[in-house]
PDB file of C-alpha atoms in Angstrom:
ATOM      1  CA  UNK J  24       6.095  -2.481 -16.278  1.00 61.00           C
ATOM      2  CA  UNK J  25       6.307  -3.043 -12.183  1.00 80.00           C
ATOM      3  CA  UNK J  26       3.175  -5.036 -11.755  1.00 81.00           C
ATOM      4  CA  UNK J  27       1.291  -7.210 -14.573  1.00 88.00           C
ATOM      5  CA  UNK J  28      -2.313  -7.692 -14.619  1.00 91.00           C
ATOM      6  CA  UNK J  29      -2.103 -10.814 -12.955  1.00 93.00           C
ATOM      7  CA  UNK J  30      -0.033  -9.884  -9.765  1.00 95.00           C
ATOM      8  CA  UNK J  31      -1.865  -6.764  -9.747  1.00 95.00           C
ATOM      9  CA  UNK J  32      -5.086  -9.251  -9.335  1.00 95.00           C
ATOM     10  CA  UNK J  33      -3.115 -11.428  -6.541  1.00 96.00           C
ATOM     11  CA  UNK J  34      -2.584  -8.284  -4.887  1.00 97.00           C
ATOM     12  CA  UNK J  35      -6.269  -7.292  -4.518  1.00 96.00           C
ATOM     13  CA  UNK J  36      -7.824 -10.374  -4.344  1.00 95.00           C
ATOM     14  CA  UNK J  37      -5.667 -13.043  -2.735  1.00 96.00           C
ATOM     15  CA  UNK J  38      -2.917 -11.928  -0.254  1.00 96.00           C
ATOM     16  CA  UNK J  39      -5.068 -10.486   2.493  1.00 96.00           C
ATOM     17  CA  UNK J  40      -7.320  -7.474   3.399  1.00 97.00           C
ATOM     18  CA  UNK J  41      -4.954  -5.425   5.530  1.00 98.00           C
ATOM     19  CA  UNK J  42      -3.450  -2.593   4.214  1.00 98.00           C
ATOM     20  CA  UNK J  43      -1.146  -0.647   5.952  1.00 98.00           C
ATOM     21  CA  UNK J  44      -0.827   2.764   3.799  1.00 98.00           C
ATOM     22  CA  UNK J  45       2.804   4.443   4.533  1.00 98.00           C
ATOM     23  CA  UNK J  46       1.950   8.406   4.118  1.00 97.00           C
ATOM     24  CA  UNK J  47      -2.117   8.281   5.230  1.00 97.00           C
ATOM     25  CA  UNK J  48      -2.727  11.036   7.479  1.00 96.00           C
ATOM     26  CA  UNK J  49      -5.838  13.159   8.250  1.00 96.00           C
ATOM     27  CA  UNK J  50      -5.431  15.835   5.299  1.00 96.00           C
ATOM     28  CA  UNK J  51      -7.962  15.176   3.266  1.00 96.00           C
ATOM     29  CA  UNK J  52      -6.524  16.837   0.185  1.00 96.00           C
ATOM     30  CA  UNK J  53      -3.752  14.295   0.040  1.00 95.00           C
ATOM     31  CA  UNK J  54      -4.281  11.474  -2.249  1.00 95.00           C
ATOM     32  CA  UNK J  55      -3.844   8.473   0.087  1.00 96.00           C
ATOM     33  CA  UNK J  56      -7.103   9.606   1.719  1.00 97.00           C
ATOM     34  CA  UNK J  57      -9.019   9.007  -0.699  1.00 97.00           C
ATOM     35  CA  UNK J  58      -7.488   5.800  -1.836  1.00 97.00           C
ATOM     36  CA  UNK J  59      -7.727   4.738   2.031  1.00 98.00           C
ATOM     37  CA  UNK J  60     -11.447   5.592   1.885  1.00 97.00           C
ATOM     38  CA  UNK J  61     -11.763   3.177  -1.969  1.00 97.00           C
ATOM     39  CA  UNK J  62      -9.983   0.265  -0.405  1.00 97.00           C
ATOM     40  CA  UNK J  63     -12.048   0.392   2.474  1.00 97.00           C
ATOM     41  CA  UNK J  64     -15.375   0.612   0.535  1.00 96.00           C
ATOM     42  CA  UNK J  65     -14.139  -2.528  -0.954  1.00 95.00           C
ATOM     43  CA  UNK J  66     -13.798  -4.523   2.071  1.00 96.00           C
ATOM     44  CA  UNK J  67     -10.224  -3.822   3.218  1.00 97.00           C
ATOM     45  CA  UNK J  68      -9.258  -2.825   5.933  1.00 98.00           C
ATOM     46  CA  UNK J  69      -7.022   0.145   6.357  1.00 98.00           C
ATOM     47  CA  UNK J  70      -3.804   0.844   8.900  1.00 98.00           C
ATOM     48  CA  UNK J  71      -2.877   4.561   8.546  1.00 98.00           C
ATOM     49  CA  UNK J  72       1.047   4.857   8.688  1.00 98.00           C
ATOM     50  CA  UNK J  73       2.361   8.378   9.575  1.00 97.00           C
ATOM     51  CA  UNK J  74       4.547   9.879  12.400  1.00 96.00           C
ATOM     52  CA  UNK J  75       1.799  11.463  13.698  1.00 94.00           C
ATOM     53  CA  UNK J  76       0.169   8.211  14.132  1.00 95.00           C
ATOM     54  CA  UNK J  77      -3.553   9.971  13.825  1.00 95.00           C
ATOM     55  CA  UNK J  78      -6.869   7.951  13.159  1.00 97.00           C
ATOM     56  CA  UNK J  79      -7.966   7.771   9.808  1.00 97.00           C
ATOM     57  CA  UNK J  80     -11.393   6.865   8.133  1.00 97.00           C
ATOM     58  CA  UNK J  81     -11.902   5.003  11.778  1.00 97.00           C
ATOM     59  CA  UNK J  82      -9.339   3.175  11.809  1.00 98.00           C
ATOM     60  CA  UNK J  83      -6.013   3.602  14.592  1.00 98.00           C
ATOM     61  CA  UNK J  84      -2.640   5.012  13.109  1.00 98.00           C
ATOM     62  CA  UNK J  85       0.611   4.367  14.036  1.00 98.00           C
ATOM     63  CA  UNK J  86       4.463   6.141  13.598  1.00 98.00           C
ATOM     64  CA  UNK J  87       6.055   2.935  11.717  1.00 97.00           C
ATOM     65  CA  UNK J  88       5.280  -0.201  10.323  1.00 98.00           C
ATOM     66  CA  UNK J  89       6.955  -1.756  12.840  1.00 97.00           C
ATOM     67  CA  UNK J  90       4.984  -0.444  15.627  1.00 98.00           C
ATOM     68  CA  UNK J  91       1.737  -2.069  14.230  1.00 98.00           C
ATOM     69  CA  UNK J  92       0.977  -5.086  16.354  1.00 98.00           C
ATOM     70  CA  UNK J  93      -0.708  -7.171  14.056  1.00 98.00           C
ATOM     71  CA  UNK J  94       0.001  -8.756  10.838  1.00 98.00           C
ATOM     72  CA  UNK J  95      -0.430  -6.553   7.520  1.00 98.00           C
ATOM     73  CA  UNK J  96      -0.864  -8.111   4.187  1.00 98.00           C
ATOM     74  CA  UNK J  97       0.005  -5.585   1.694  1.00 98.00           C
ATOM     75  CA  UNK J  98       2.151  -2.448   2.221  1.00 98.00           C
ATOM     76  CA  UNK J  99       0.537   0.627   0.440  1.00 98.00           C
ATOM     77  CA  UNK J 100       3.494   3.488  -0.437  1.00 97.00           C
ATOM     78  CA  UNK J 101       2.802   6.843  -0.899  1.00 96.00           C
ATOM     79  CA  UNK J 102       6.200   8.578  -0.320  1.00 94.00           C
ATOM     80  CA  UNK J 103       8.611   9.978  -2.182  1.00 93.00           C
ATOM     81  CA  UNK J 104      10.685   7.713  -3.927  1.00 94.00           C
ATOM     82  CA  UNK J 105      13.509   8.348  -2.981  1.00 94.00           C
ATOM     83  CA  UNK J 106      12.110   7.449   0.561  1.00 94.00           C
ATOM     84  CA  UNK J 107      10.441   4.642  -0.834  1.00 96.00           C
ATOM     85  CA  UNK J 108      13.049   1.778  -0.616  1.00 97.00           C
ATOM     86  CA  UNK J 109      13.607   1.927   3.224  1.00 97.00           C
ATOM     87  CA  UNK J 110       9.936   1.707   3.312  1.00 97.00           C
ATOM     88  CA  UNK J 111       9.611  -1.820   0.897  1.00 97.00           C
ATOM     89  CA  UNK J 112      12.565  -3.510   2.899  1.00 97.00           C
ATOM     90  CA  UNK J 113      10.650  -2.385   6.048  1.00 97.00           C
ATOM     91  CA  UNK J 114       7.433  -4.131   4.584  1.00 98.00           C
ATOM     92  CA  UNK J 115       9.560  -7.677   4.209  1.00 97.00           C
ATOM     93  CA  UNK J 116      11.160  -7.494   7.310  1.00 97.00           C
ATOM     94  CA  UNK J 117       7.820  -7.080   9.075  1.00 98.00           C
ATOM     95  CA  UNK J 118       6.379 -10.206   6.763  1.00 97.00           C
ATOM     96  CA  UNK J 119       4.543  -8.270   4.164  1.00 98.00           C
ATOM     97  CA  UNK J 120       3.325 -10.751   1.703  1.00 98.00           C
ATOM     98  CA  UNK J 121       2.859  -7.546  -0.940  1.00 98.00           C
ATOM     99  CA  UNK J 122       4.508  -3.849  -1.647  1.00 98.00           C
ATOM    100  CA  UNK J 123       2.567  -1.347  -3.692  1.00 98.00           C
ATOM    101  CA  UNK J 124       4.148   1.795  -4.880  1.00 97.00           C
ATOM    102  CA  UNK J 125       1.357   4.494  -5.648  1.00 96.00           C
ATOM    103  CA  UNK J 126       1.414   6.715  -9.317  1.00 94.00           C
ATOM    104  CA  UNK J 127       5.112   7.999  -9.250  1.00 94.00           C
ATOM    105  CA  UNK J 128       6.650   6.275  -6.905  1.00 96.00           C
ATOM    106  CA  UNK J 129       9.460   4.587  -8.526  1.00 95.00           C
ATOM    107  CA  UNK J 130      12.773   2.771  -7.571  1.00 96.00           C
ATOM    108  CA  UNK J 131      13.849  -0.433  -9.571  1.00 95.00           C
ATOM    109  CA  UNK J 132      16.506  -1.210  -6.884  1.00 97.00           C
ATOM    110  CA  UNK J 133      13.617  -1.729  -4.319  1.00 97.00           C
ATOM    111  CA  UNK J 134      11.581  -3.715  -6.846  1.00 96.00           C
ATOM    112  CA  UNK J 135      14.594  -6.307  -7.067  1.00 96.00           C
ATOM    113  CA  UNK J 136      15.007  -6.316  -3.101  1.00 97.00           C
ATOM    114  CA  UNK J 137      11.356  -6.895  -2.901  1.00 97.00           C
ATOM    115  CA  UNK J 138      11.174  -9.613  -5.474  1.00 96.00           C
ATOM    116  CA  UNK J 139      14.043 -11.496  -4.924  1.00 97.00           C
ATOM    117  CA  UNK J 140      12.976 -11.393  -1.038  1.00 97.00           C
ATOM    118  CA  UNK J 141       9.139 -12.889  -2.260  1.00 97.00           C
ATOM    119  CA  UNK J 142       7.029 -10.778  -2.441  1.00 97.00           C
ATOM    120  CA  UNK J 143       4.785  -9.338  -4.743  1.00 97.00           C
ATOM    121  CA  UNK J 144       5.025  -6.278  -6.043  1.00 97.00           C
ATOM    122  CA  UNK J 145       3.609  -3.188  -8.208  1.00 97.00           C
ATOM    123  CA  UNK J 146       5.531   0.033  -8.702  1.00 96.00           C
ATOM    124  CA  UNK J 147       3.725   3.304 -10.271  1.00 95.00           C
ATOM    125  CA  UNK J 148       0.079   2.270  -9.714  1.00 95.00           C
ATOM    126  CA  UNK J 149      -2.960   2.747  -7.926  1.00 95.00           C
ATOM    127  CA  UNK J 150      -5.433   0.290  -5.967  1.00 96.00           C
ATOM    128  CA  UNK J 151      -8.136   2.749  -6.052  1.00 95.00           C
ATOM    129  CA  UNK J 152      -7.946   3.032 -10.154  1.00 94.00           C
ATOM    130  CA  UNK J 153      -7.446  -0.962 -10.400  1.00 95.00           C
ATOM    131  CA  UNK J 154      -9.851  -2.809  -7.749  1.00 93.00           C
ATOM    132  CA  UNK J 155     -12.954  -1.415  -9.435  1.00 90.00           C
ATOM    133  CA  UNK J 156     -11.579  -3.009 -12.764  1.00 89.00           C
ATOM    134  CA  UNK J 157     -11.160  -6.418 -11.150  1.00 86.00           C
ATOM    135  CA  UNK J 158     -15.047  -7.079 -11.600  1.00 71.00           C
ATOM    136  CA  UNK J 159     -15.436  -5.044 -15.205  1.00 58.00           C
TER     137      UNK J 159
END
């Protein structure tokens, strides 16, 4: 497993409240929407990542994680994984303290970069199925 209880904890309760999620756009019907709209009842706060840079759930978008000009403390993945690694070394280059690849999203290559570069990281999960649990 990509992500023990205890990092998973780290994750969501230690490293920071800013969440950039790679893949949130305005669709509704998408599943990073309503994850975006969990994490942000729970006190984080959300950076939607998309090329069309649109506003989500209040909050301004932008085209890359690179453009964002503010620190993010966990990088939220909801591509396909094959697009996926790109995305994790973009998260440590930007000084990510955390990479978390949604249900599915899977490559064990980009784990190891990700790790071995320090930060934490959980691979085929979801925040929105895992914060509530933090407090059960």
């Amino acid at each position: 497993m990509y992500g023990d209880a205890a990092t998973i904890r780290k994750i969501l309760t230690e490293l920071g409240d800013t969440w950039a999620i790679v893949g949130l756009s305005s669709n509704q019907r998408r599943a990073a929407y309503g994850v975006a709209d969990v994490l942000q009842r729970f006190g984080k706060r959300i950076v939607p990542v998309h090329p069309k840079a649109e506003t989500v759930h209040g909050e301004k978008g932008y085209p890359s994680l690179e453009a964002i000009p503010f620190e993010v403390d966990v990088v939220d993945v909801f591509v396909n994984s094959d697009l996926a690694g790109p995305v994790a070394d973009e998260a440590a280059a930007i000084g990510a303290k955390a990479v978390w690849y949604q249900l599915g999203v899977i490559d064990e290559a980009a784990y190891e970069r990700t790790r071995a570069a320090g930060l934490d990281m959980v691979m085929d999960r979801c925040p929105a199925i895992e914060i509530p649990r933090l407090n059960s």
